[in-house]
Every structure is written in structure tokens, then in C-alpha cells.
């Protein structure tokens, strides 16, 4: 297996903010050398842990975000480790770091200090960028979603409820994806210029331009969009779209089109369940009438609610899809393993996890493309698993030198 980033060497300074970018590079075939503190990456200690037992090599979050990487444990606050990292960067294609602005300059590891490698693409992912009045502010993923504008559009329709930030490190994901876009463009540019460049990626900038329609609606029409349960933000409050089924599941019941064909199938289904009520009235045969009623959230929506409440989740999904209705069942993550759709698409990749003595199926990737070959190559590394290998093979140190560095606590 090769991959779109095959042949590239990436040095990633371990952090939770940047590890998604490193994973996508690794899953795309790049060799990603993750530089961790000798106590382990922050990502190793965030949990959840296998069997709820905290251990730096049993963190499920770390496993997912670091597939295929190599781990080199260095204490970069120490001069010998700083020299080792500079030597690694002298032969790397990409450096991915997310320390606070000015941190690496104190260690002689900033862009100017490693400029002898003219081909290096030095990528800094920070909260607010390298300059500006906010550059030293402290943030986390949830704060970014709030300040970037996302929380204004996420959560429940009930205006008395507080906004809800999306789960899954979404702000960090946005920053990492934009960083990857920049790296990829810089690689294309390097093909013609032969030179790398410095990329200053602000997570806040990435979030602020990812608010979907909220900002354009305000700019173009002056409309304020409201949070909507289970759907995109809208200028008009809508009833909930997550509706309970007869067997305790929930369905997202979105209806973009209520054409004559779709409506007939829907009413026939309602009559089978004995919940059609007033919707058999001939006036609802007019698309304009039922569409207007649906938008107002009255009889049509209530009929749909009754239908879903009278049906099991699997039946709702299968029958709605067969009728041209775009409804979906809300599933727990682990329920996806056995779905025929994913199996038919060869979506899962088995990864050996020696920590638990078995294979774990990992998602293949965000998309499928045979030419790109993006998928997990192997498990995430144990702390310092590749330290000796990298120091010997890449930097030419002998075993005695490595042992002395380990004894001094510089490496692990």
C-alpha cells in the first residue's frame, strides 16, 4: 500500500490539537514521527481507557487519532533533545506543531532556526495565530465552538436551553483539516519552486468561516438564524425533527419534498397503522396545501409524528427510504459495525491491538478513493516505541549514546 502522501516524512510535535492532521497524513501513507514528552503525549491521558484503567498505552482516544505513527520520546526542554529534533527537521518534509506562540523560539526550534532545510513545510496550528491582540489567549475545543459562532447554531430549538457544542473535538478537527489543506497546497507549490514555506494556521479563523449559513444570512439579509433541534439553523423556529419510534429508537424526520407520489405512499402507510386522521381529507392532495401546512408545523407534522410513534425504527428507515423519503434512524456508534451497508462498502479495517489481545475494526477513512489509499495502516504507537530505531537509523547515534541520553532523562 502506498497512498497520496507516500514518501513524505512528517515530524509531529505531539498535542491533542494537531493530531488529527497527523493522522490524516499517516493514513495517507506519510511516515509520521510523533515527538512526545517523556511522560507521554497529552492525548494519552484524556481517556476513555480500556477497562476504565488509566494507562498511557490504553487510551482509546489516542489509539484513534494516532494510527500508523511512530513515537519518539524526547524532553525538548533540554538542549540535547532540541539538537536531536533540529537534526530530524533538517531531513523532514513537514513539521506540524501546535505550541503557544513563541514557545519554540525559546528552544531554537522556530521556523527561522531550522531554515537551513529549504524544503521544509513548517506548520504552526495555534488558537489565534502567531500575532494579533488575542494570540496569547487560552482556549479549548468547546470555547472555540462558542467564540467561532458554531454554538449559536447548535443545540435544541427551545430558546430557554443553553447552546450545545458539537462533540468529537470539532474545532480541533477544523483547524487540523485546514492545516492539511495548507500542507497539501504547499507540497504542490514545492514541486515547482523546490522550496517549502511557513504556514500560520489559526483554529479560531478556521472556525469563524465554518458557520454555514449563519454569517451569510446576516450579511445578505440581516436575518438571525435560530438553533433547531436536529436540523440546520433557520430564521424561523421549527418543531423538533427527532421523533421517537415504537421500539424506543429515534428518527430524524426531514421532509424536503412532499410530492404527490411521496404523499400517497406516506398516507397509505399511515392508514395501515391507523394514524392517518385528518390527512385523508382531499384538500391535502394539493401539494401547495400540505407543504404550507408542513411549514407551519400543524396537521402534517403531527401525522408524521403519530406514524413514527406507531412504527419500529428499522421499519421506519427501510420503508421511508423505499418511498423516497429522507428519514434516518439515529444509531449508537457501535451499532454501525454490523450494518450491511458498511460491510458491502468494505468500510472497516482490522487493526491489531496487543494491549487487549484482539483485533479492533477501525473506520477506513472519511472517503473512499482507490488512488489515494487513505486508511489506518497499523495501531497507534506505544510511548517511545520507536525512539531507539529513529535515533539509530535516522540520526546515526550508537547504542551507547542513546543509553546515555536515556539515563539522563533526555529520551525514553
mmCIF file of C-alpha atoms in Angstrom:
data_model
loop_
_atom_site.group_PDB
_atom_site.id
_atom_site.type_symbol
_atom_site.label_atom_id
_atom_site.label_comp_id
_atom_site.label_asym_id
_atom_site.label_seq_id
_atom_site.Cartn_x
_atom_site.Cartn_y
_atom_site.Cartn_z
ATOM 1 C CA UNK A 1 0.000 0.000 0.000
ATOM 2 C CA UNK A 2 1.336 3.443 -0.897
ATOM 3 C CA UNK A 3 -1.016 6.413 -0.512
ATOM 4 C CA UNK A 4 -1.272 10.003 -1.623
ATOM 5 C CA UNK A 5 1.366 11.170 0.898
ATOM 6 C CA UNK A 6 3.681 8.202 0.378
ATOM 7 C CA UNK A 7 7.370 9.088 0.586
ATOM 8 C CA UNK A 8 6.905 12.109 2.848
ATOM 9 C CA UNK A 9 8.454 12.370 6.305
ATOM 10 C CA UNK A 10 6.396 14.344 8.793
ATOM 11 C CA UNK A 11 7.586 15.349 12.255
ATOM 12 C CA UNK A 12 4.622 15.998 14.554
ATOM 13 C CA UNK A 13 5.066 17.601 17.943
ATOM 14 C CA UNK A 14 2.504 15.700 19.991
ATOM 15 C CA UNK A 15 -0.598 17.608 21.051
ATOM 16 C CA UNK A 16 -4.342 16.975 21.008
ATOM 17 C CA UNK A 17 -4.999 19.961 18.729
ATOM 18 C CA UNK A 18 -2.849 18.818 15.809
ATOM 19 C CA UNK A 19 -3.062 15.020 15.991
ATOM 20 C CA UNK A 20 -5.983 14.768 13.511
ATOM 21 C CA UNK A 21 -3.859 16.406 10.805
ATOM 22 C CA UNK A 22 -1.042 13.992 11.607
ATOM 23 C CA UNK A 23 -3.411 11.023 11.450
ATOM 24 C CA UNK A 24 -4.735 12.013 8.012
ATOM 25 C CA UNK A 25 -1.150 12.330 6.753
ATOM 26 C CA UNK A 26 -0.232 8.969 8.280
ATOM 27 C CA UNK A 27 -3.355 7.242 6.951
ATOM 28 C CA UNK A 28 -2.468 8.719 3.559
ATOM 29 C CA UNK A 29 0.908 6.965 3.532
ATOM 30 C CA UNK A 30 3.274 9.529 5.066
ATOM 31 C CA UNK A 31 5.805 8.494 7.638
ATOM 32 C CA UNK A 32 4.757 10.480 10.718
ATOM 33 C CA UNK A 33 7.276 10.666 13.566
ATOM 34 C CA UNK A 34 5.463 11.921 16.637
ATOM 35 C CA UNK A 35 7.704 13.676 19.163
ATOM 36 C CA UNK A 36 6.259 13.096 22.630
ATOM 37 C CA UNK A 37 7.332 14.269 26.084
ATOM 38 C CA UNK A 38 8.998 11.500 28.045
ATOM 39 C CA UNK A 39 5.825 11.356 30.158
ATOM 40 C CA UNK A 40 3.669 10.878 27.061
ATOM 41 C CA UNK A 41 1.515 12.962 24.763
ATOM 42 C CA UNK A 42 -1.401 14.830 26.393
ATOM 43 C CA UNK A 43 -3.592 12.673 24.157
ATOM 44 C CA UNK A 44 -2.568 9.546 26.077
ATOM 45 C CA UNK A 45 -4.145 10.730 29.312
ATOM 46 C CA UNK A 46 -7.515 12.136 28.254
ATOM 47 C CA UNK A 47 -9.469 8.855 28.278
ATOM 48 C CA UNK A 48 -11.579 6.861 27.909
ATOM 49 C CA UNK A 49 -9.331 3.931 28.766
ATOM 50 C CA UNK A 50 -9.646 0.215 28.096
ATOM 51 C CA UNK A 51 -11.491 -1.370 31.047
ATOM 52 C CA UNK A 52 -11.569 2.115 32.647
ATOM 53 C CA UNK A 53 -7.971 1.603 33.758
ATOM 54 C CA UNK A 54 -5.852 4.733 33.118
ATOM 55 C CA UNK A 55 -2.646 3.828 31.307
ATOM 56 C CA UNK A 56 -0.684 5.737 28.692
ATOM 57 C CA UNK A 57 -0.875 2.850 26.204
ATOM 58 C CA UNK A 58 -4.588 2.043 26.731
ATOM 59 C CA UNK A 59 -6.270 5.335 25.844
ATOM 60 C CA UNK A 60 -8.932 4.791 23.166
ATOM 61 C CA UNK A 61 -8.876 8.441 22.115
ATOM 62 C CA UNK A 62 -5.139 8.246 21.489
ATOM 63 C CA UNK A 63 -5.491 4.961 19.594
ATOM 64 C CA UNK A 64 -7.902 6.521 17.102
ATOM 65 C CA UNK A 65 -6.018 9.761 16.474
ATOM 66 C CA UNK A 66 -2.552 8.289 16.091
ATOM 67 C CA UNK A 67 -2.837 5.237 13.846
ATOM 68 C CA UNK A 68 0.305 4.399 11.944
ATOM 69 C CA UNK A 69 2.568 6.953 13.624
ATOM 70 C CA UNK A 70 5.990 6.382 15.167
ATOM 71 C CA UNK A 71 6.659 7.533 18.724
ATOM 72 C CA UNK A 72 9.919 9.201 19.750
ATOM 73 C CA UNK A 73 10.003 10.381 23.370
ATOM 74 C CA UNK A 74 12.167 13.480 23.888
ATOM 75 C CA UNK A 75 12.306 16.140 26.563
ATOM 76 C CA UNK A 76 12.556 19.130 24.228
ATOM 77 C CA UNK A 77 13.056 21.499 27.158
ATOM 78 C CA UNK A 78 16.584 20.045 27.322
ATOM 79 C CA UNK A 79 19.337 21.223 24.952
ATOM 80 C CA UNK A 80 20.410 17.715 23.793
ATOM 81 C CA UNK A 81 16.828 16.873 22.791
ATOM 82 C CA UNK A 82 16.493 20.197 20.990
ATOM 83 C CA UNK A 83 19.549 19.319 18.933
ATOM 84 C CA UNK A 84 18.103 15.898 18.094
ATOM 85 C CA UNK A 85 14.851 17.490 16.945
ATOM 86 C CA UNK A 86 16.693 20.048 14.798
ATOM 87 C CA UNK A 87 18.550 17.192 13.133
ATOM 88 C CA UNK A 88 15.285 15.399 12.430
ATOM 89 C CA UNK A 89 13.791 18.568 10.966
ATOM 90 C CA UNK A 90 16.794 19.022 8.707
ATOM 91 C CA UNK A 91 15.650 15.962 6.755
ATOM 92 C CA UNK A 92 11.858 16.230 7.119
ATOM 93 C CA UNK A 93 9.283 17.368 4.577
ATOM 94 C CA UNK A 94 6.705 18.682 7.050
ATOM 95 C CA UNK A 95 6.832 19.897 10.643
ATOM 96 C CA UNK A 96 3.481 20.020 12.440
ATOM 97 C CA UNK A 97 3.411 21.837 15.772
ATOM 98 C CA UNK A 98 0.780 23.472 17.948
ATOM 99 C CA UNK A 99 2.678 25.053 20.842
ATOM 100 C CA UNK A 100 1.816 28.533 22.119
ATOM 101 C CA UNK A 101 3.334 31.354 20.017
ATOM 102 C CA UNK A 102 6.965 31.974 20.960
ATOM 103 C CA UNK A 103 7.486 28.636 22.715
ATOM 104 C CA UNK A 104 9.719 27.013 20.123
ATOM 105 C CA UNK A 105 11.724 30.206 19.542
ATOM 106 C CA UNK A 106 12.976 29.867 23.134
ATOM 107 C CA UNK A 107 14.266 26.404 22.258
ATOM 108 C CA UNK A 108 15.848 27.393 18.965
ATOM 109 C CA UNK A 109 13.229 25.391 17.077
ATOM 110 C CA UNK A 110 11.206 28.140 15.406
ATOM 111 C CA UNK A 111 10.966 28.486 11.641
ATOM 112 C CA UNK A 112 13.976 30.791 11.386
ATOM 113 C CA UNK A 113 16.140 28.413 13.431
ATOM 114 C CA UNK A 114 15.544 25.459 11.104
ATOM 115 C CA UNK A 115 15.571 27.427 7.859
ATOM 116 C CA UNK A 116 18.609 25.521 6.580
ATOM 117 C CA UNK A 117 16.128 22.901 5.327
ATOM 118 C CA UNK A 118 14.683 24.975 2.491
ATOM 119 C CA UNK A 119 12.206 22.242 1.552
ATOM 120 C CA UNK A 120 10.582 22.071 4.997
ATOM 121 C CA UNK A 121 6.894 22.989 5.253
ATOM 122 C CA UNK A 122 6.715 24.360 8.790
ATOM 123 C CA UNK A 123 3.092 24.310 10.004
ATOM 124 C CA UNK A 124 2.004 26.039 13.212
ATOM 125 C CA UNK A 125 -1.535 25.379 14.439
ATOM 126 C CA UNK A 126 -2.446 27.721 17.285
ATOM 127 C CA UNK A 127 -5.518 29.167 18.957
ATOM 128 C CA UNK A 128 -5.420 32.616 17.315
ATOM 129 C CA UNK A 129 -2.303 32.632 15.132
ATOM 130 C CA UNK A 130 1.173 33.987 15.726
ATOM 131 C CA UNK A 131 0.175 37.640 16.088
ATOM 132 C CA UNK A 132 -2.749 39.898 16.931
ATOM 133 C CA UNK A 133 -4.189 41.009 20.280
ATOM 134 C CA UNK A 134 -5.639 37.552 21.080
ATOM 135 C CA UNK A 135 -2.576 35.457 20.295
ATOM 136 C CA UNK A 136 -1.873 34.584 23.953
ATOM 137 C CA UNK A 137 -5.459 33.823 24.990
ATOM 138 C CA UNK A 138 -6.113 30.345 26.402
ATOM 139 C CA UNK A 139 -8.778 28.213 24.701
ATOM 140 C CA UNK A 140 -10.175 24.710 24.448
ATOM 141 C CA UNK A 141 -12.306 22.956 21.844
ATOM 142 C CA UNK A 142 -15.653 24.000 23.346
ATOM 143 C CA UNK A 143 -14.588 27.628 23.743
ATOM 144 C CA UNK A 144 -13.599 27.726 20.080
ATOM 145 C CA UNK A 145 -17.026 26.462 19.046
ATOM 146 C CA UNK A 146 -18.620 29.235 21.106
ATOM 147 C CA UNK A 147 -16.357 32.110 20.074
ATOM 148 C CA UNK A 148 -16.228 30.942 16.464
ATOM 149 C CA UNK A 149 -20.018 31.139 16.197
ATOM 150 C CA UNK A 150 -20.942 27.465 15.970
ATOM 151 C CA UNK A 151 -22.798 27.223 19.245
ATOM 152 C CA UNK A 152 -25.189 29.967 18.127
ATOM 153 C CA UNK A 153 -26.476 27.438 15.584
ATOM 154 C CA UNK A 154 -26.264 24.177 17.549
ATOM 155 C CA UNK A 155 -28.433 22.684 20.256
ATOM 156 C CA UNK A 156 -32.158 22.473 20.854
ATOM 157 C CA UNK A 157 -34.885 24.684 19.405
ATOM 158 C CA UNK A 158 -36.131 25.618 22.881
ATOM 159 C CA UNK A 159 -34.732 29.139 23.399
ATOM 160 C CA UNK A 160 -34.619 28.656 27.176
ATOM 161 C CA UNK A 161 -31.976 25.931 26.785
ATOM 162 C CA UNK A 162 -28.312 26.804 26.543
ATOM 163 C CA UNK A 163 -26.366 26.157 23.313
ATOM 164 C CA UNK A 164 -24.619 22.809 22.919
ATOM 165 C CA UNK A 165 -21.179 22.453 21.398
ATOM 166 C CA UNK A 166 -20.656 19.605 18.981
ATOM 167 C CA UNK A 167 -18.774 16.639 20.392
ATOM 168 C CA UNK A 168 -15.719 14.985 18.899
ATOM 169 C CA UNK A 169 -13.151 17.806 19.047
ATOM 170 C CA UNK A 170 -14.756 19.563 16.100
ATOM 171 C CA UNK A 171 -12.871 22.860 16.463
ATOM 172 C CA UNK A 172 -9.572 20.998 16.556
ATOM 173 C CA UNK A 173 -10.710 18.964 13.570
ATOM 174 C CA UNK A 174 -11.431 22.121 11.605
ATOM 175 C CA UNK A 175 -8.022 23.537 12.435
ATOM 176 C CA UNK A 176 -6.316 20.267 11.507
ATOM 177 C CA UNK A 177 -8.183 19.933 8.205
ATOM 178 C CA UNK A 178 -7.331 23.487 7.176
ATOM 179 C CA UNK A 179 -3.722 22.807 8.179
ATOM 180 C CA UNK A 180 -3.759 19.709 5.952
ATOM 181 C CA UNK A 181 -5.177 21.746 3.066
ATOM 182 C CA UNK A 182 -2.344 24.246 3.511
ATOM 183 C CA UNK A 183 0.278 21.496 3.688
ATOM 184 C CA UNK A 184 -1.078 19.864 0.532
ATOM 185 C CA UNK A 185 -1.047 23.151 -1.381
ATOM 186 C CA UNK A 186 2.473 23.869 -0.138
ATOM 187 C CA UNK A 187 3.559 20.433 -1.396
ATOM 188 C CA UNK A 188 2.161 21.266 -4.846
ATOM 189 C CA UNK A 189 3.966 24.604 -4.780
ATOM 190 C CA UNK A 190 7.206 22.896 -3.745
ATOM 191 C CA UNK A 191 7.047 20.749 -6.869
ATOM 192 C CA UNK A 192 7.746 23.842 -8.969
ATOM 193 C CA UNK A 193 9.712 26.079 -6.591
ATOM 194 C CA UNK A 194 11.704 23.440 -4.731
ATOM 195 C CA UNK A 195 11.054 25.358 -1.517
ATOM 196 C CA UNK A 196 8.845 24.850 1.499
ATOM 197 C CA UNK A 197 7.084 27.610 3.395
ATOM 198 C CA UNK A 198 5.750 28.662 6.778
ATOM 199 C CA UNK A 199 2.041 28.055 7.463
ATOM 200 C CA UNK A 200 0.361 30.029 10.265
ATOM 201 C CA UNK A 201 -2.984 28.311 10.954
ATOM 202 C CA UNK A 202 -5.405 29.834 13.476
ATOM 203 C CA UNK A 203 -8.090 27.498 14.852
ATOM 204 C CA UNK A 204 -10.335 30.494 15.503
ATOM 205 C CA UNK A 205 -10.019 31.639 11.888
ATOM 206 C CA UNK A 206 -10.932 28.134 10.724
ATOM 207 C CA UNK A 207 -13.998 28.028 12.982
ATOM 208 C CA UNK A 208 -15.218 31.503 12.104
ATOM 209 C CA UNK A 209 -15.517 30.721 8.402
ATOM 210 C CA UNK A 210 -17.251 27.393 9.031
ATOM 211 C CA UNK A 211 -20.586 28.611 10.413
ATOM 212 C CA UNK A 212 -22.513 27.507 7.313
ATOM 213 C CA UNK A 213 -25.362 29.938 6.538
ATOM 214 C CA UNK A 214 -25.359 31.933 9.790
ATOM 215 C CA UNK A 215 -22.892 34.630 8.720
ATOM 216 C CA UNK A 216 -24.063 34.927 5.068
ATOM 217 C CA UNK A 217 -27.719 35.193 6.127
ATOM 218 C CA UNK A 218 -26.840 38.054 8.459
ATOM 219 C CA UNK A 219 -24.643 39.778 5.899
ATOM 220 C CA UNK A 220 -27.037 39.471 2.960
ATOM 221 C CA UNK A 221 -30.477 39.742 4.549
ATOM 222 C CA UNK A 222 -29.965 40.806 8.148
ATOM 223 C CA UNK A 223 -31.603 37.591 9.358
ATOM 224 C CA UNK A 224 -30.656 35.971 12.641
ATOM 225 C CA UNK A 225 -30.676 32.169 12.483
ATOM 226 C CA UNK A 226 -32.069 30.192 15.405
ATOM 227 C CA UNK A 227 -30.918 26.830 16.701
ATOM 228 C CA UNK A 228 -33.132 23.961 15.533
ATOM 229 C CA UNK A 229 -33.351 20.513 17.094
ATOM 230 C CA UNK A 230 -31.952 18.006 14.624
ATOM 231 C CA UNK A 231 -31.638 20.323 11.627
ATOM 232 C CA UNK A 232 -29.795 23.308 10.222
ATOM 233 C CA UNK A 233 -30.190 26.694 11.870
ATOM 234 C CA UNK A 234 -33.078 28.657 10.421
ATOM 235 C CA UNK A 235 -34.565 32.148 10.571
ATOM 236 C CA UNK A 236 -37.832 30.594 11.786
ATOM 237 C CA UNK A 237 -38.191 28.256 14.739
ATOM 238 C CA UNK A 238 -39.317 24.766 13.770
ATOM 239 C CA UNK A 239 -40.717 21.826 15.785
ATOM 240 C CA UNK A 240 -38.350 19.016 16.717
ATOM 241 C CA UNK A 241 -37.367 16.573 13.999
ATOM 242 C CA UNK A 242 -36.032 13.794 16.252
ATOM 243 C CA UNK A 243 -39.087 11.660 16.767
ATOM 244 C CA UNK A 244 -39.428 8.526 18.963
ATOM 245 C CA UNK A 245 -40.364 5.167 17.449
ATOM 246 C CA UNK A 246 -42.454 2.349 18.899
ATOM 247 C CA UNK A 247 -39.333 0.431 19.983
ATOM 248 C CA UNK A 248 -37.527 3.290 21.738
ATOM 249 C CA UNK A 249 -35.338 4.477 18.869
ATOM 250 C CA UNK A 250 -35.307 7.960 17.348
ATOM 251 C CA UNK A 251 -35.700 9.002 13.721
ATOM 252 C CA UNK A 252 -34.591 12.250 12.086
ATOM 253 C CA UNK A 253 -37.664 13.041 10.000
ATOM 254 C CA UNK A 254 -36.610 15.607 7.409
ATOM 255 C CA UNK A 255 -39.051 16.267 4.575
ATOM 256 C CA UNK A 256 -37.601 18.381 1.791
ATOM 257 C CA UNK A 257 -40.255 17.323 -0.738
ATOM 258 C CA UNK A 258 -43.863 16.188 -0.304
ATOM 259 C CA UNK A 259 -44.606 15.323 -3.931
ATOM 260 C CA UNK A 260 -47.820 13.576 -4.961
ATOM 261 C CA UNK A 261 -46.083 10.196 -5.183
ATOM 262 C CA UNK A 262 -44.373 10.556 -1.799
ATOM 263 C CA UNK A 263 -47.561 11.820 -0.187
ATOM 264 C CA UNK A 264 -49.668 8.901 -1.424
ATOM 265 C CA UNK A 265 -47.174 6.374 -0.049
ATOM 266 C CA UNK A 266 -46.992 8.232 3.229
ATOM 267 C CA UNK A 267 -50.776 8.388 3.696
ATOM 268 C CA UNK A 268 -51.174 4.718 2.696
ATOM 269 C CA UNK A 269 -48.629 3.837 5.364
ATOM 270 C CA UNK A 270 -50.451 5.987 7.926
ATOM 271 C CA UNK A 271 -53.745 4.280 7.120
ATOM 272 C CA UNK A 272 -52.152 0.853 7.605
ATOM 273 C CA UNK A 273 -51.100 1.972 11.075
ATOM 274 C CA UNK A 274 -54.446 3.616 11.782
ATOM 275 C CA UNK A 275 -52.940 7.062 12.395
ATOM 276 C CA UNK A 276 -53.870 8.998 9.221
ATOM 277 C CA UNK A 277 -56.563 11.053 10.963
ATOM 278 C CA UNK A 278 -57.494 14.250 9.102
ATOM 279 C CA UNK A 279 -54.763 13.747 6.484
ATOM 280 C CA UNK A 280 -57.153 11.682 4.341
ATOM 281 C CA UNK A 281 -59.050 14.903 3.659
ATOM 282 C CA UNK A 282 -58.970 15.569 -0.135
ATOM 283 C CA UNK A 283 -57.556 19.047 0.420
ATOM 284 C CA UNK A 284 -54.184 17.519 1.328
ATOM 285 C CA UNK A 285 -53.911 16.056 -2.168
ATOM 286 C CA UNK A 286 -52.850 19.537 -3.226
ATOM 287 C CA UNK A 287 -49.080 19.814 -2.811
ATOM 288 C CA UNK A 288 -49.261 23.527 -2.043
ATOM 289 C CA UNK A 289 -51.733 22.887 0.807
ATOM 290 C CA UNK A 290 -49.766 20.126 2.514
ATOM 291 C CA UNK A 291 -46.443 21.935 2.010
ATOM 292 C CA UNK A 292 -47.807 25.091 3.609
ATOM 293 C CA UNK A 293 -49.254 23.039 6.462
ATOM 294 C CA UNK A 294 -45.921 21.266 6.992
ATOM 295 C CA UNK A 295 -44.056 24.560 7.182
ATOM 296 C CA UNK A 296 -46.496 25.797 9.811
ATOM 297 C CA UNK A 297 -45.893 22.657 11.857
ATOM 298 C CA UNK A 298 -49.502 21.589 12.223
ATOM 299 C CA UNK A 299 -51.503 18.597 10.894
ATOM 300 C CA UNK A 300 -48.904 17.089 8.534
ATOM 301 C CA UNK A 301 -46.134 17.141 11.106
ATOM 302 C CA UNK A 302 -48.420 15.682 13.753
ATOM 303 C CA UNK A 303 -49.426 12.905 11.367
ATOM 304 C CA UNK A 304 -45.761 12.098 10.754
ATOM 305 C CA UNK A 305 -45.132 12.076 14.485
ATOM 306 C CA UNK A 306 -48.011 9.612 15.014
ATOM 307 C CA UNK A 307 -46.775 7.379 12.186
ATOM 308 C CA UNK A 308 -43.248 7.126 13.548
ATOM 309 C CA UNK A 309 -44.516 6.532 17.076
ATOM 310 C CA UNK A 310 -46.581 3.598 15.755
ATOM 311 C CA UNK A 311 -43.650 2.004 13.843
ATOM 312 C CA UNK A 312 -40.368 0.364 14.797
ATOM 313 C CA UNK A 313 -37.114 2.135 13.945
ATOM 314 C CA UNK A 314 -35.875 -0.366 11.369
ATOM 315 C CA UNK A 315 -39.222 -0.364 9.611
ATOM 316 C CA UNK A 316 -39.315 3.446 9.524
ATOM 317 C CA UNK A 317 -35.892 3.692 7.920
ATOM 318 C CA UNK A 318 -36.377 0.941 5.333
ATOM 319 C CA UNK A 319 -39.882 1.915 4.310
ATOM 320 C CA UNK A 320 -39.198 5.642 4.206
ATOM 321 C CA UNK A 321 -36.117 5.179 2.023
ATOM 322 C CA UNK A 322 -38.038 2.851 -0.313
ATOM 323 C CA UNK A 323 -40.717 5.559 -0.619
ATOM 324 C CA UNK A 324 -38.273 8.336 -1.482
ATOM 325 C CA UNK A 325 -38.467 9.912 1.983
ATOM 326 C CA UNK A 326 -35.156 11.017 3.501
ATOM 327 C CA UNK A 327 -35.567 9.772 7.074
ATOM 328 C CA UNK A 328 -32.766 8.179 9.062
ATOM 329 C CA UNK A 329 -32.511 6.237 12.313
ATOM 330 C CA UNK A 330 -30.198 7.648 14.980
ATOM 331 C CA UNK A 331 -27.762 4.888 15.925
ATOM 332 C CA UNK A 332 -25.216 4.436 18.667
ATOM 333 C CA UNK A 333 -21.688 4.303 17.183
ATOM 334 C CA UNK A 334 -21.183 0.601 17.942
ATOM 335 C CA UNK A 335 -24.411 -0.307 16.100
ATOM 336 C CA UNK A 336 -22.754 0.595 12.811
ATOM 337 C CA UNK A 337 -20.380 -2.382 12.888
ATOM 338 C CA UNK A 338 -22.994 -4.872 11.756
ATOM 339 C CA UNK A 339 -24.816 -2.753 9.180
ATOM 340 C CA UNK A 340 -24.784 -4.438 5.736
ATOM 341 C CA UNK A 341 -24.186 -1.062 4.062
ATOM 342 C CA UNK A 342 -20.780 -0.586 5.691
ATOM 343 C CA UNK A 343 -19.824 -4.203 5.163
ATOM 344 C CA UNK A 344 -20.716 -4.052 1.470
ATOM 345 C CA UNK A 345 -18.563 -0.924 1.108
ATOM 346 C CA UNK A 346 -15.612 -2.634 2.827
ATOM 347 C CA UNK A 347 -15.564 0.244 5.301
ATOM 348 C CA UNK A 348 -13.853 -1.377 8.292
ATOM 349 C CA UNK A 349 -10.141 -2.043 8.670
ATOM 350 C CA UNK A 350 -8.928 -4.562 11.252
ATOM 351 C CA UNK A 351 -6.113 -3.239 13.444
ATOM 352 C CA UNK A 352 -4.225 -5.481 15.867
ATOM 353 C CA UNK A 353 -4.298 -4.163 19.443
ATOM 354 C CA UNK A 354 -1.846 -6.218 21.513
ATOM 355 C CA UNK A 355 -2.835 -4.302 24.658
ATOM 356 C CA UNK A 356 -6.102 -6.221 24.701
ATOM 357 C CA UNK A 357 -5.076 -9.257 22.653
ATOM 358 C CA UNK A 358 -7.526 -8.805 19.816
ATOM 359 C CA UNK A 359 -8.301 -7.027 16.589
ATOM 360 C CA UNK A 360 -10.385 -3.828 16.530
ATOM 361 C CA UNK A 361 -12.270 -2.715 13.390
ATOM 362 C CA UNK A 362 -11.420 0.925 12.616
ATOM 363 C CA UNK A 363 -13.282 3.140 10.135
ATOM 364 C CA UNK A 364 -11.495 3.126 6.796
ATOM 365 C CA UNK A 365 -11.488 6.901 6.365
ATOM 366 C CA UNK A 366 -13.613 9.965 5.610
ATOM 367 C CA UNK A 367 -13.980 8.905 1.974
ATOM 368 C CA UNK A 368 -13.012 6.079 -0.369
ATOM 369 C CA UNK A 369 -10.631 6.689 -3.275
ATOM 370 C CA UNK A 370 -8.520 3.869 -4.656
ATOM 371 C CA UNK A 371 -5.810 6.207 -5.951
ATOM 372 C CA UNK A 372 -5.391 7.957 -2.579
ATOM 373 C CA UNK A 373 -5.418 4.855 -0.346
ATOM 374 C CA UNK A 374 -6.323 6.607 2.890
ATOM 375 C CA UNK A 375 -6.897 4.195 5.760
ATOM 376 C CA UNK A 376 -5.298 3.170 9.089
ATOM 377 C CA UNK A 377 -2.047 1.301 8.410
ATOM 378 C CA UNK A 378 -1.382 -0.049 11.921
ATOM 379 C CA UNK A 379 -2.106 0.642 15.568
ATOM 380 C CA UNK A 380 -1.048 3.782 17.401
ATOM 381 C CA UNK A 381 2.451 3.519 18.893
ATOM 382 C CA UNK A 382 3.387 2.849 22.476
ATOM 383 C CA UNK A 383 5.251 5.664 24.187
ATOM 384 C CA UNK A 384 8.832 5.791 22.907
ATOM 385 C CA UNK A 385 8.345 2.638 20.861
ATOM 386 C CA UNK A 386 10.478 3.973 18.009
ATOM 387 C CA UNK A 387 12.944 6.182 19.891
ATOM 388 C CA UNK A 388 15.930 3.872 19.506
ATOM 389 C CA UNK A 389 15.095 2.997 15.910
ATOM 390 C CA UNK A 390 14.829 6.638 14.827
ATOM 391 C CA UNK A 391 17.921 7.781 16.707
ATOM 392 C CA UNK A 392 19.981 4.935 15.252
ATOM 393 C CA UNK A 393 18.710 4.784 11.675
ATOM 394 C CA UNK A 394 17.801 8.402 11.016
ATOM 395 C CA UNK A 395 20.391 10.258 13.094
ATOM 396 C CA UNK A 396 23.198 7.714 13.281
ATOM 397 C CA UNK A 397 23.559 7.542 17.066
ATOM 398 C CA UNK A 398 25.168 4.444 18.518
ATOM 399 C CA UNK A 399 23.627 2.415 21.374
ATOM 400 C CA UNK A 400 25.979 3.920 23.991
ATOM 401 C CA UNK A 401 24.956 7.461 23.073
ATOM 402 C CA UNK A 402 21.293 6.538 23.243
ATOM 403 C CA UNK A 403 21.756 4.797 26.595
ATOM 404 C CA UNK A 404 23.480 7.894 27.998
ATOM 405 C CA UNK A 405 20.645 10.148 26.798
ATOM 406 C CA UNK A 406 18.082 7.794 28.346
ATOM 407 C CA UNK A 407 19.971 7.685 31.649
ATOM 408 C CA UNK A 408 19.957 11.484 31.722
ATOM 409 C CA UNK A 409 16.205 11.567 31.074
ATOM 410 C CA UNK A 410 16.585 13.304 27.704
ATOM 411 C CA UNK A 411 14.965 10.437 25.795
ATOM 412 C CA UNK A 412 12.808 7.467 26.665
#
